[in-house]
PDB file of C-alpha atoms and ligand atoms in Angstrom:
ATOM      1  CA  UNK A 191     134.262  93.911  23.826  1.00 43.00           C
ATOM      2  CA  UNK A 192     131.463  91.052  23.453  1.00 51.00           C
ATOM      3  CA  UNK A 193     130.221  89.372  26.280  1.00 50.00           C
ATOM      4  CA  UNK A 194     131.807  86.316  25.247  1.00 46.00           C
ATOM      5  CA  UNK A 195     134.881  87.773  25.079  1.00 45.00           C
ATOM      6  CA  UNK A 196     134.787  89.152  28.580  1.00 46.00           C
ATOM      7  CA  UNK A 197     133.815  86.072  30.416  1.00 47.00           C
ATOM      8  CA  UNK A 198     136.757  84.316  28.500  1.00 48.00           C
ATOM      9  CA  UNK A 199     139.075  86.736  29.457  1.00 45.00           C
ATOM     10  CA  UNK A 200     137.897  86.195  33.086  1.00 44.00           C
ATOM     11  CA  UNK A 201     138.192  82.850  32.982  1.00 45.00           C
ATOM     12  CA  UNK A 202     141.575  82.958  31.839  1.00 46.00           C
ATOM     13  CA  UNK A 203     143.125  85.483  34.590  1.00 45.00           C
ATOM     14  CA  UNK A 204     141.058  83.251  36.967  1.00 43.00           C
ATOM     15  CA  UNK A 205     142.656  80.545  36.170  1.00 45.00           C
ATOM     16  CA  UNK A 206     146.057  81.776  36.185  1.00 47.00           C
ATOM     17  CA  UNK A 207     145.166  83.268  39.346  1.00 48.00           C
ATOM     18  CA  UNK A 208     143.788  80.607  41.689  1.00 51.00           C
ATOM     19  CA  UNK A 209     146.487  77.631  39.598  1.00 55.00           C
ATOM     20  CA  UNK A 210     148.490  75.596  42.126  1.00 78.00           C
ATOM     21  CA  UNK A 211     149.806  72.838  40.430  1.00 92.00           C
ATOM     22  CA  UNK A 212     149.018  72.700  36.607  1.00 92.00           C
ATOM     23  CA  UNK A 213     146.151  70.719  35.273  1.00 92.00           C
ATOM     24  CA  UNK A 214     146.992  67.512  33.465  1.00 93.00           C
ATOM     25  CA  UNK A 215     146.937  66.977  29.771  1.00 92.00           C
ATOM     26  CA  UNK A 216     146.200  63.439  29.964  1.00 94.00           C
ATOM     27  CA  UNK A 217     145.092  60.452  31.744  1.00 95.00           C
ATOM     28  CA  UNK A 218     148.289  60.475  33.756  1.00 96.00           C
ATOM     29  CA  UNK A 219     152.126  60.643  33.676  1.00 96.00           C
ATOM     30  CA  UNK A 220     153.848  58.801  35.792  1.00 97.00           C
ATOM     31  CA  UNK A 221     156.976  59.995  37.020  1.00 97.00           C
ATOM     32  CA  UNK A 222     160.161  58.622  35.660  1.00 95.00           C
ATOM     33  CA  UNK A 223     162.880  59.704  37.819  1.00 89.00           C
ATOM     34  CA  UNK A 224     165.463  58.389  35.836  1.00 91.00           C
ATOM     35  CA  UNK A 225     164.673  60.350  32.932  1.00 92.00           C
ATOM     36  CA  UNK A 226     167.894  63.115  32.550  1.00 92.00           C
ATOM     37  CA  UNK A 227     165.155  65.735  31.291  1.00 93.00           C
ATOM     38  CA  UNK A 228     164.232  68.722  33.453  1.00 92.00           C
ATOM     39  CA  UNK A 229     160.621  70.074  33.382  1.00 92.00           C
ATOM     40  CA  UNK A 230     158.358  71.574  35.324  1.00 92.00           C
ATOM     41  CA  UNK A 231     157.094  68.458  37.673  1.00 91.00           C
ATOM     42  CA  UNK A 232     158.714  64.894  35.877  1.00 94.00           C
ATOM     43  CA  UNK A 233     158.967  63.265  32.623  1.00 96.00           C
ATOM     44  CA  UNK A 234     156.509  61.366  32.248  1.00 96.00           C
ATOM     45  CA  UNK A 235     157.292  57.075  31.491  1.00 96.00           C
ATOM     46  CA  UNK A 236     155.778  55.383  28.666  1.00 96.00           C
ATOM     47  CA  UNK A 237     152.171  54.820  29.590  1.00 96.00           C
ATOM     48  CA  UNK A 238     152.085  51.534  27.686  1.00 97.00           C
ATOM     49  CA  UNK A 239     155.149  50.486  30.159  1.00 96.00           C
ATOM     50  CA  UNK A 240     153.353  51.852  33.148  1.00 98.00           C
ATOM     51  CA  UNK A 241     151.987  49.205  36.152  1.00 98.00           C
ATOM     52  CA  UNK A 242     149.567  49.204  39.199  1.00 98.00           C
ATOM     53  CA  UNK A 243     152.519  49.299  41.424  1.00 98.00           C
ATOM     54  CA  UNK A 244     152.966  53.044  39.780  1.00 98.00           C
ATOM     55  CA  UNK A 245     150.225  53.961  41.732  1.00 98.00           C
ATOM     56  CA  UNK A 246     150.376  52.304  44.986  1.00 98.00           C
ATOM     57  CA  UNK A 247     152.557  53.526  48.102  1.00 98.00           C
ATOM     58  CA  UNK A 248     152.774  51.086  50.790  1.00 98.00           C
ATOM     59  CA  UNK A 249     153.197  51.893  54.864  1.00 97.00           C
ATOM     60  CA  UNK A 250     151.011  54.662  55.957  1.00 98.00           C
ATOM     61  CA  UNK A 251     149.650  52.212  58.902  1.00 98.00           C
ATOM     62  CA  UNK A 252     153.848  52.796  60.243  1.00 98.00           C
ATOM     63  CA  UNK A 253     154.359  54.756  63.077  1.00 98.00           C
ATOM     64  CA  UNK A 254     157.179  57.287  62.488  1.00 98.00           C
ATOM     65  CA  UNK A 255     160.252  57.819  64.706  1.00 98.00           C
ATOM     66  CA  UNK A 256     159.619  60.732  67.124  1.00 98.00           C
ATOM     67  CA  UNK A 257     162.359  60.779  69.018  1.00 98.00           C
ATOM     68  CA  UNK A 258     163.957  64.070  67.970  1.00 98.00           C
ATOM     69  CA  UNK A 259     163.861  67.357  69.196  1.00 97.00           C
ATOM     70  CA  UNK A 260     160.665  68.225  68.395  1.00 98.00           C
ATOM     71  CA  UNK A 261     158.660  65.192  69.264  1.00 98.00           C
ATOM     72  CA  UNK A 262     156.839  64.714  65.623  1.00 98.00           C
ATOM     73  CA  UNK A 263     157.850  62.847  62.516  1.00 98.00           C
ATOM     74  CA  UNK A 264     155.968  63.181  59.027  1.00 98.00           C
ATOM     75  CA  UNK A 265     156.108  60.484  56.781  1.00 98.00           C
ATOM     76  CA  UNK A 266     155.192  62.149  53.392  1.00 98.00           C
ATOM     77  CA  UNK A 267     153.403  60.692  50.203  1.00 98.00           C
ATOM     78  CA  UNK A 268     154.390  62.913  47.832  1.00 98.00           C
ATOM     79  CA  UNK A 269     155.712  62.159  43.823  1.00 97.00           C
ATOM     80  CA  UNK A 270     159.229  61.267  45.118  1.00 97.00           C
ATOM     81  CA  UNK A 271     156.984  58.259  47.171  1.00 98.00           C
ATOM     82  CA  UNK A 272     154.408  58.013  44.809  1.00 98.00           C
ATOM     83  CA  UNK A 273     155.328  58.139  40.734  1.00 98.00           C
ATOM     84  CA  UNK A 274     151.341  57.992  39.939  1.00 98.00           C
ATOM     85  CA  UNK A 275     151.689  61.626  41.693  1.00 98.00           C
ATOM     86  CA  UNK A 276     153.103  63.349  39.107  1.00 97.00           C
ATOM     87  CA  UNK A 277     150.388  66.481  37.582  1.00 97.00           C
ATOM     88  CA  UNK A 278     147.520  65.229  39.619  1.00 97.00           C
ATOM     89  CA  UNK A 279     148.112  68.173  42.289  1.00 97.00           C
ATOM     90  CA  UNK A 280     147.821  66.348  45.144  1.00 98.00           C
ATOM     91  CA  UNK A 281     149.955  64.545  48.034  1.00 98.00           C
ATOM     92  CA  UNK A 282     148.814  63.413  51.221  1.00 98.00           C
ATOM     93  CA  UNK A 283     150.947  62.948  54.618  1.00 98.00           C
ATOM     94  CA  UNK A 284     150.802  60.942  58.252  1.00 98.00           C
ATOM     95  CA  UNK A 285     152.265  62.844  60.907  1.00 98.00           C
ATOM     96  CA  UNK A 286     152.963  61.093  64.806  1.00 98.00           C
ATOM     97  CA  UNK A 287     152.933  63.203  67.400  1.00 98.00           C
ATOM     98  CA  UNK A 288     154.803  62.111  70.678  1.00 98.00           C
ATOM     99  CA  UNK A 289     152.887  63.459  74.098  1.00 98.00           C
ATOM    100  CA  UNK A 290     153.287  67.075  73.861  1.00 97.00           C
ATOM    101  CA  UNK A 291     155.236  66.995  70.924  1.00 98.00           C
ATOM    102  CA  UNK A 292     155.259  69.643  67.875  1.00 98.00           C
ATOM    103  CA  UNK A 293     154.898  69.934  64.269  1.00 98.00           C
ATOM    104  CA  UNK A 294     157.254  73.544  64.344  1.00 98.00           C
ATOM    105  CA  UNK A 295     155.827  76.760  62.185  1.00 98.00           C
ATOM    106  CA  UNK A 296     156.276  75.418  58.626  1.00 98.00           C
ATOM    107  CA  UNK A 297     154.825  76.528  55.476  1.00 98.00           C
ATOM    108  CA  UNK A 298     154.224  74.621  51.818  1.00 98.00           C
ATOM    109  CA  UNK A 299     154.918  76.921  49.325  1.00 97.00           C
ATOM    110  CA  UNK A 300     152.976  75.283  46.831  1.00 97.00           C
ATOM    111  CA  UNK A 301     149.924  73.754  48.617  1.00 98.00           C
ATOM    112  CA  UNK A 302     147.040  73.988  50.756  1.00 98.00           C
ATOM    113  CA  UNK A 303     146.740  71.533  53.455  1.00 98.00           C
ATOM    114  CA  UNK A 304     143.719  69.734  54.854  1.00 98.00           C
ATOM    115  CA  UNK A 305     144.217  67.995  57.633  1.00 98.00           C
ATOM    116  CA  UNK A 306     142.187  65.132  60.484  1.00 98.00           C
ATOM    117  CA  UNK A 307     143.067  63.650  63.908  1.00 98.00           C
ATOM    118  CA  UNK A 308     143.028  59.981  63.740  1.00 98.00           C
ATOM    119  CA  UNK A 309     144.089  59.485  67.854  1.00 98.00           C
ATOM    120  CA  UNK A 310     144.504  62.021  69.905  1.00 98.00           C
ATOM    121  CA  UNK A 311     143.727  65.807  70.140  1.00 98.00           C
ATOM    122  CA  UNK A 312     145.722  68.433  68.782  1.00 98.00           C
ATOM    123  CA  UNK A 313     145.905  72.231  69.037  1.00 98.00           C
ATOM    124  CA  UNK A 314     146.527  73.682  65.570  1.00 98.00           C
ATOM    125  CA  UNK A 315     146.916  77.127  63.872  1.00 98.00           C
ATOM    126  CA  UNK A 316     148.135  79.512  61.577  1.00 98.00           C
ATOM    127  CA  UNK A 317     149.021  82.926  60.948  1.00 98.00           C
ATOM    128  CA  UNK A 318     147.565  85.325  58.135  1.00 98.00           C
ATOM    129  CA  UNK A 319     150.075  86.960  56.252  1.00 98.00           C
ATOM    130  CA  UNK A 320     150.995  91.003  57.158  1.00 98.00           C
ATOM    131  CA  UNK A 321     148.575  92.202  54.793  1.00 97.00           C
ATOM    132  CA  UNK A 322     145.820  90.493  57.545  1.00 98.00           C
ATOM    133  CA  UNK A 323     147.987  91.822  60.273  1.00 98.00           C
ATOM    134  CA  UNK A 324     149.673  88.233  60.888  1.00 98.00           C
ATOM    135  CA  UNK A 325     146.566  87.223  62.680  1.00 98.00           C
ATOM    136  CA  UNK A 326     147.043  84.009  64.708  1.00 98.00           C
ATOM    137  CA  UNK A 327     144.057  81.640  63.906  1.00 98.00           C
ATOM    138  CA  UNK A 328     144.050  78.551  66.310  1.00 98.00           C
ATOM    139  CA  UNK A 329     141.794  75.521  67.210  1.00 98.00           C
ATOM    140  CA  UNK A 330     141.957  72.279  69.649  1.00 98.00           C
ATOM    141  CA  UNK A 331     141.562  69.483  67.153  1.00 98.00           C
ATOM    142  CA  UNK A 332     139.368  66.193  68.470  1.00 98.00           C
ATOM    143  CA  UNK A 333     139.716  62.874  66.956  1.00 98.00           C
ATOM    144  CA  UNK A 334     137.950  63.489  63.221  1.00 98.00           C
ATOM    145  CA  UNK A 335     137.746  66.817  63.479  1.00 98.00           C
ATOM    146  CA  UNK A 336     139.365  68.215  59.674  1.00 98.00           C
ATOM    147  CA  UNK A 337     140.943  71.887  59.612  1.00 98.00           C
ATOM    148  CA  UNK A 338     142.454  73.444  56.765  1.00 98.00           C
ATOM    149  CA  UNK A 339     145.882  75.457  56.640  1.00 98.00           C
ATOM    150  CA  UNK A 340     145.471  78.021  53.426  1.00 98.00           C
ATOM    151  CA  UNK A 341     148.608  77.939  50.897  1.00 98.00           C
ATOM    152  CA  UNK A 342     151.567  79.520  51.728  1.00 97.00           C
ATOM    153  CA  UNK A 343     150.589  80.075  55.513  1.00 98.00           C
ATOM    154  CA  UNK A 344     152.897  79.549  58.375  1.00 98.00           C
ATOM    155  CA  UNK A 345     151.058  76.933  60.487  1.00 98.00           C
ATOM    156  CA  UNK A 346     151.883  74.247  63.099  1.00 98.00           C
ATOM    157  CA  UNK A 347     150.146  71.215  65.256  1.00 98.00           C
ATOM    158  CA  UNK A 348     150.905  70.358  68.771  1.00 98.00           C
ATOM    159  CA  UNK A 349     149.859  67.271  70.799  1.00 98.00           C
ATOM    160  CA  UNK A 350     147.875  68.306  73.570  1.00 98.00           C
ATOM    161  CA  UNK A 351     147.281  64.898  74.849  1.00 91.00           C
ATOM    162  CA  UNK A 352     149.292  62.449  77.649  1.00 94.00           C
ATOM    163  CA  UNK A 353     149.523  59.693  74.848  1.00 97.00           C
ATOM    164  CA  UNK A 354     150.727  59.684  71.011  1.00 98.00           C
ATOM    165  CA  UNK A 355     148.387  61.287  68.175  1.00 98.00           C
ATOM    166  CA  UNK A 356     148.259  60.743  64.223  1.00 98.00           C
ATOM    167  CA  UNK A 357     147.142  63.151  62.074  1.00 98.00           C
ATOM    168  CA  UNK A 358     146.457  62.556  57.997  1.00 98.00           C
ATOM    169  CA  UNK A 359     146.888  65.591  55.625  1.00 98.00           C
ATOM    170  CA  UNK A 360     145.967  65.661  51.752  1.00 98.00           C
ATOM    171  CA  UNK A 361     148.182  68.405  50.081  1.00 98.00           C
ATOM    172  CA  UNK A 362     146.857  70.185  46.772  1.00 98.00           C
ATOM    173  CA  UNK A 363     150.365  69.811  45.613  1.00 98.00           C
ATOM    174  CA  UNK A 364     152.423  66.648  44.108  1.00 98.00           C
ATOM    175  CA  UNK A 365     155.382  68.495  45.512  1.00 97.00           C
ATOM    176  CA  UNK A 366     154.046  70.680  48.418  1.00 98.00           C
ATOM    177  CA  UNK A 367     157.506  71.706  49.786  1.00 97.00           C
ATOM    178  CA  UNK A 368     158.451  72.365  53.126  1.00 98.00           C
ATOM    179  CA  UNK A 369     160.037  75.663  54.757  1.00 98.00           C
ATOM    180  CA  UNK A 370     160.916  75.009  58.412  1.00 98.00           C
ATOM    181  CA  UNK A 371     160.687  78.498  59.645  1.00 98.00           C
ATOM    182  CA  UNK A 372     163.241  78.099  62.357  1.00 97.00           C
ATOM    183  CA  UNK A 373     165.449  75.668  60.600  1.00 97.00           C
ATOM    184  CA  UNK A 374     165.303  78.251  57.335  1.00 98.00           C
ATOM    185  CA  UNK A 375     165.842  81.553  59.222  1.00 98.00           C
ATOM    186  CA  UNK A 376     168.266  80.198  61.839  1.00 97.00           C
ATOM    187  CA  UNK A 377     169.864  77.339  60.307  1.00 97.00           C
ATOM    188  CA  UNK A 378     170.607  78.348  56.608  1.00 97.00           C
ATOM    189  CA  UNK A 379     173.620  77.237  55.174  1.00 97.00           C
ATOM    190  CA  UNK A 380     175.809  79.504  54.950  1.00 97.00           C
ATOM    191  CA  UNK A 381     174.241  81.162  58.082  1.00 96.00           C
ATOM    192  CA  UNK A 382     172.249  84.746  57.852  1.00 97.00           C
ATOM    193  CA  UNK A 383     174.410  87.314  58.989  1.00 97.00           C
ATOM    194  CA  UNK A 384     173.978  87.916  62.834  1.00 96.00           C
ATOM    195  CA  UNK A 385     173.711  91.522  62.458  1.00 97.00           C
ATOM    196  CA  UNK A 386     170.718  90.569  60.264  1.00 98.00           C
ATOM    197  CA  UNK A 387     169.041  88.261  62.375  1.00 98.00           C
ATOM    198  CA  UNK A 388     169.809  90.564  65.312  1.00 98.00           C
ATOM    199  CA  UNK A 389     167.872  93.563  63.789  1.00 98.00           C
ATOM    200  CA  UNK A 390     165.232  91.507  62.302  1.00 98.00           C
ATOM    201  CA  UNK A 391     164.048  89.594  65.822  1.00 97.00           C
ATOM    202  CA  UNK A 392     165.397  93.074  67.786  1.00 98.00           C
ATOM    203  CA  UNK A 393     167.783  90.614  70.139  1.00 97.00           C
ATOM    204  CA  UNK A 394     171.197  90.492  71.016  1.00 97.00           C
ATOM    205  CA  UNK A 395     173.744  89.007  68.581  1.00 96.00           C
ATOM    206  CA  UNK A 396     174.694  86.755  71.103  1.00 96.00           C
ATOM    207  CA  UNK A 397     170.801  85.634  71.192  1.00 97.00           C
ATOM    208  CA  UNK A 398     171.068  84.589  67.593  1.00 97.00           C
ATOM    209  CA  UNK A 399     174.709  82.838  67.804  1.00 96.00           C
ATOM    210  CA  UNK A 400     173.207  80.895  70.171  1.00 96.00           C
ATOM    211  CA  UNK A 401     170.104  80.043  68.291  1.00 96.00           C
ATOM    212  CA  UNK A 402     172.134  79.343  65.250  1.00 96.00           C
ATOM    213  CA  UNK A 403     174.448  77.073  67.044  1.00 95.00           C
ATOM    214  CA  UNK A 404     171.169  74.671  67.795  1.00 93.00           C
ATOM    215  CA  UNK A 405     170.655  74.411  63.821  1.00 92.00           C
TER     216      UNK A 405
HETATM  217  C1  NAG B 123     161.059  59.465  61.576  1.00 51.75           C
HETATM  218  O1  NAG B 123     160.642  58.187  60.874  1.00 51.75           O
HETATM  219  C2  NAG B 123     161.340  57.638  60.384  1.00 51.75           C
HETATM  220  C3  NAG B 123     160.628  55.893  60.370  1.00 51.75           C
HETATM  221  O2  NAG B 123     160.785  55.334  61.284  1.00 51.75           O
HETATM  222  C4  NAG B 123     162.805  57.269  60.455  1.00 51.75           C
HETATM  223  O3  NAG B 123     163.553  56.545  59.590  1.00 51.75           O
HETATM  224  C5  NAG B 123     163.254  58.981  60.540  1.00 51.75           C
HETATM  225  O4  NAG B 123     164.593  59.009  60.942  1.00 51.75           O
HETATM  226  C6  NAG B 123     162.039  59.903  61.368  1.00 51.75           C
HETATM  227  N1  NAG B 123     162.854  61.280  61.424  1.00 51.75           N
HETATM  228  C7  NAG B 123     162.500  62.053  61.853  1.00 51.75           C
HETATM  229  C8  NAG B 123     162.876  63.462  61.896  1.00 51.75           C
HETATM  230  O5  NAG B 123     162.891  61.697  63.319  1.00 51.75           O
HETATM  231  C1  NAG B 124     164.390  56.005  66.898  1.00 51.75           C
HETATM  232  O1  NAG B 124     164.972  57.180  66.832  1.00 51.75           O
HETATM  233  C2  NAG B 124     165.658  57.247  68.026  1.00 51.75           C
HETATM  234  C3  NAG B 124     166.856  58.311  67.546  1.00 51.75           C
HETATM  235  O2  NAG B 124     167.718  57.999  66.407  1.00 51.75           O
HETATM  236  C4  NAG B 124     166.811  56.181  68.058  1.00 51.75           C
HETATM  237  O3  NAG B 124     167.914  56.109  69.288  1.00 51.75           O
HETATM  238  C5  NAG B 124     165.814  54.856  68.021  1.00 51.75           C
HETATM  239  O4  NAG B 124     166.474  53.276  68.259  1.00 51.75           O
HETATM  240  C6  NAG B 124     164.727  55.117  67.118  1.00 51.75           C
HETATM  241  N1  NAG B 124     163.955  53.730  67.695  1.00 51.75           N
HETATM  242  C7  NAG B 124     163.098  52.873  66.943  1.00 51.75           C
HETATM  243  C8  NAG B 124     161.921  52.073  67.152  1.00 51.75           C
HETATM  244  O5  NAG B 124     163.837  52.945  65.822  1.00 51.75           O
END
């Protein structure tokens, strides 16, 4: 094989191995949510009909309502809220925390997340995969600190302060997806059979039923 072919092969395999959202094939592809056509992403609106507002989202200065069981609220700005994000492989979110509030353990199947603290003090962490022995990696973040949660890994945040905390996150997908572990495992519809969860979590069936009843 020529050197060129070897490099081409390496490039091709690398771009497959490291690909997240596919790269755009045009300047933009503003999402047309009304199209009945199903594709990987969203169908493009006619480029000549695109308006400045298609690239605009307003409202990230507004605090989310944190009066819920976990004491946090995520305001997501994905392709669903901002059609211009379609095919661009990026999105963002504002996360509000009540005092002692948490953003419970969750994963984004399609995105790495980079987060900065705008107000308050947060304990953040993620857990490595089984291959790396489920190591917990945590840090206390002060205002202005930036932390990254690698794609697909389970992560969480907790407000350590007495006041409200605010974080802003960038995510490497137009549609990162969220799987909140507790809700997915104990609140699936229909339920995962109690004996499966009892064995998986090494607890009594009663404990499983008790947790399931909360979701
Ligand atoms: C987050 O805040 C918004 C705006 O206040 C509210 O409509 C929504 O219900 C809240 N979500 C949760 C999960 O509390
Ligand atoms: C926040 O949500 C709670 C629970 O749903 C609700 O009772 C309260 O009125 C909301 N607060 C605001 C400011 O919307």
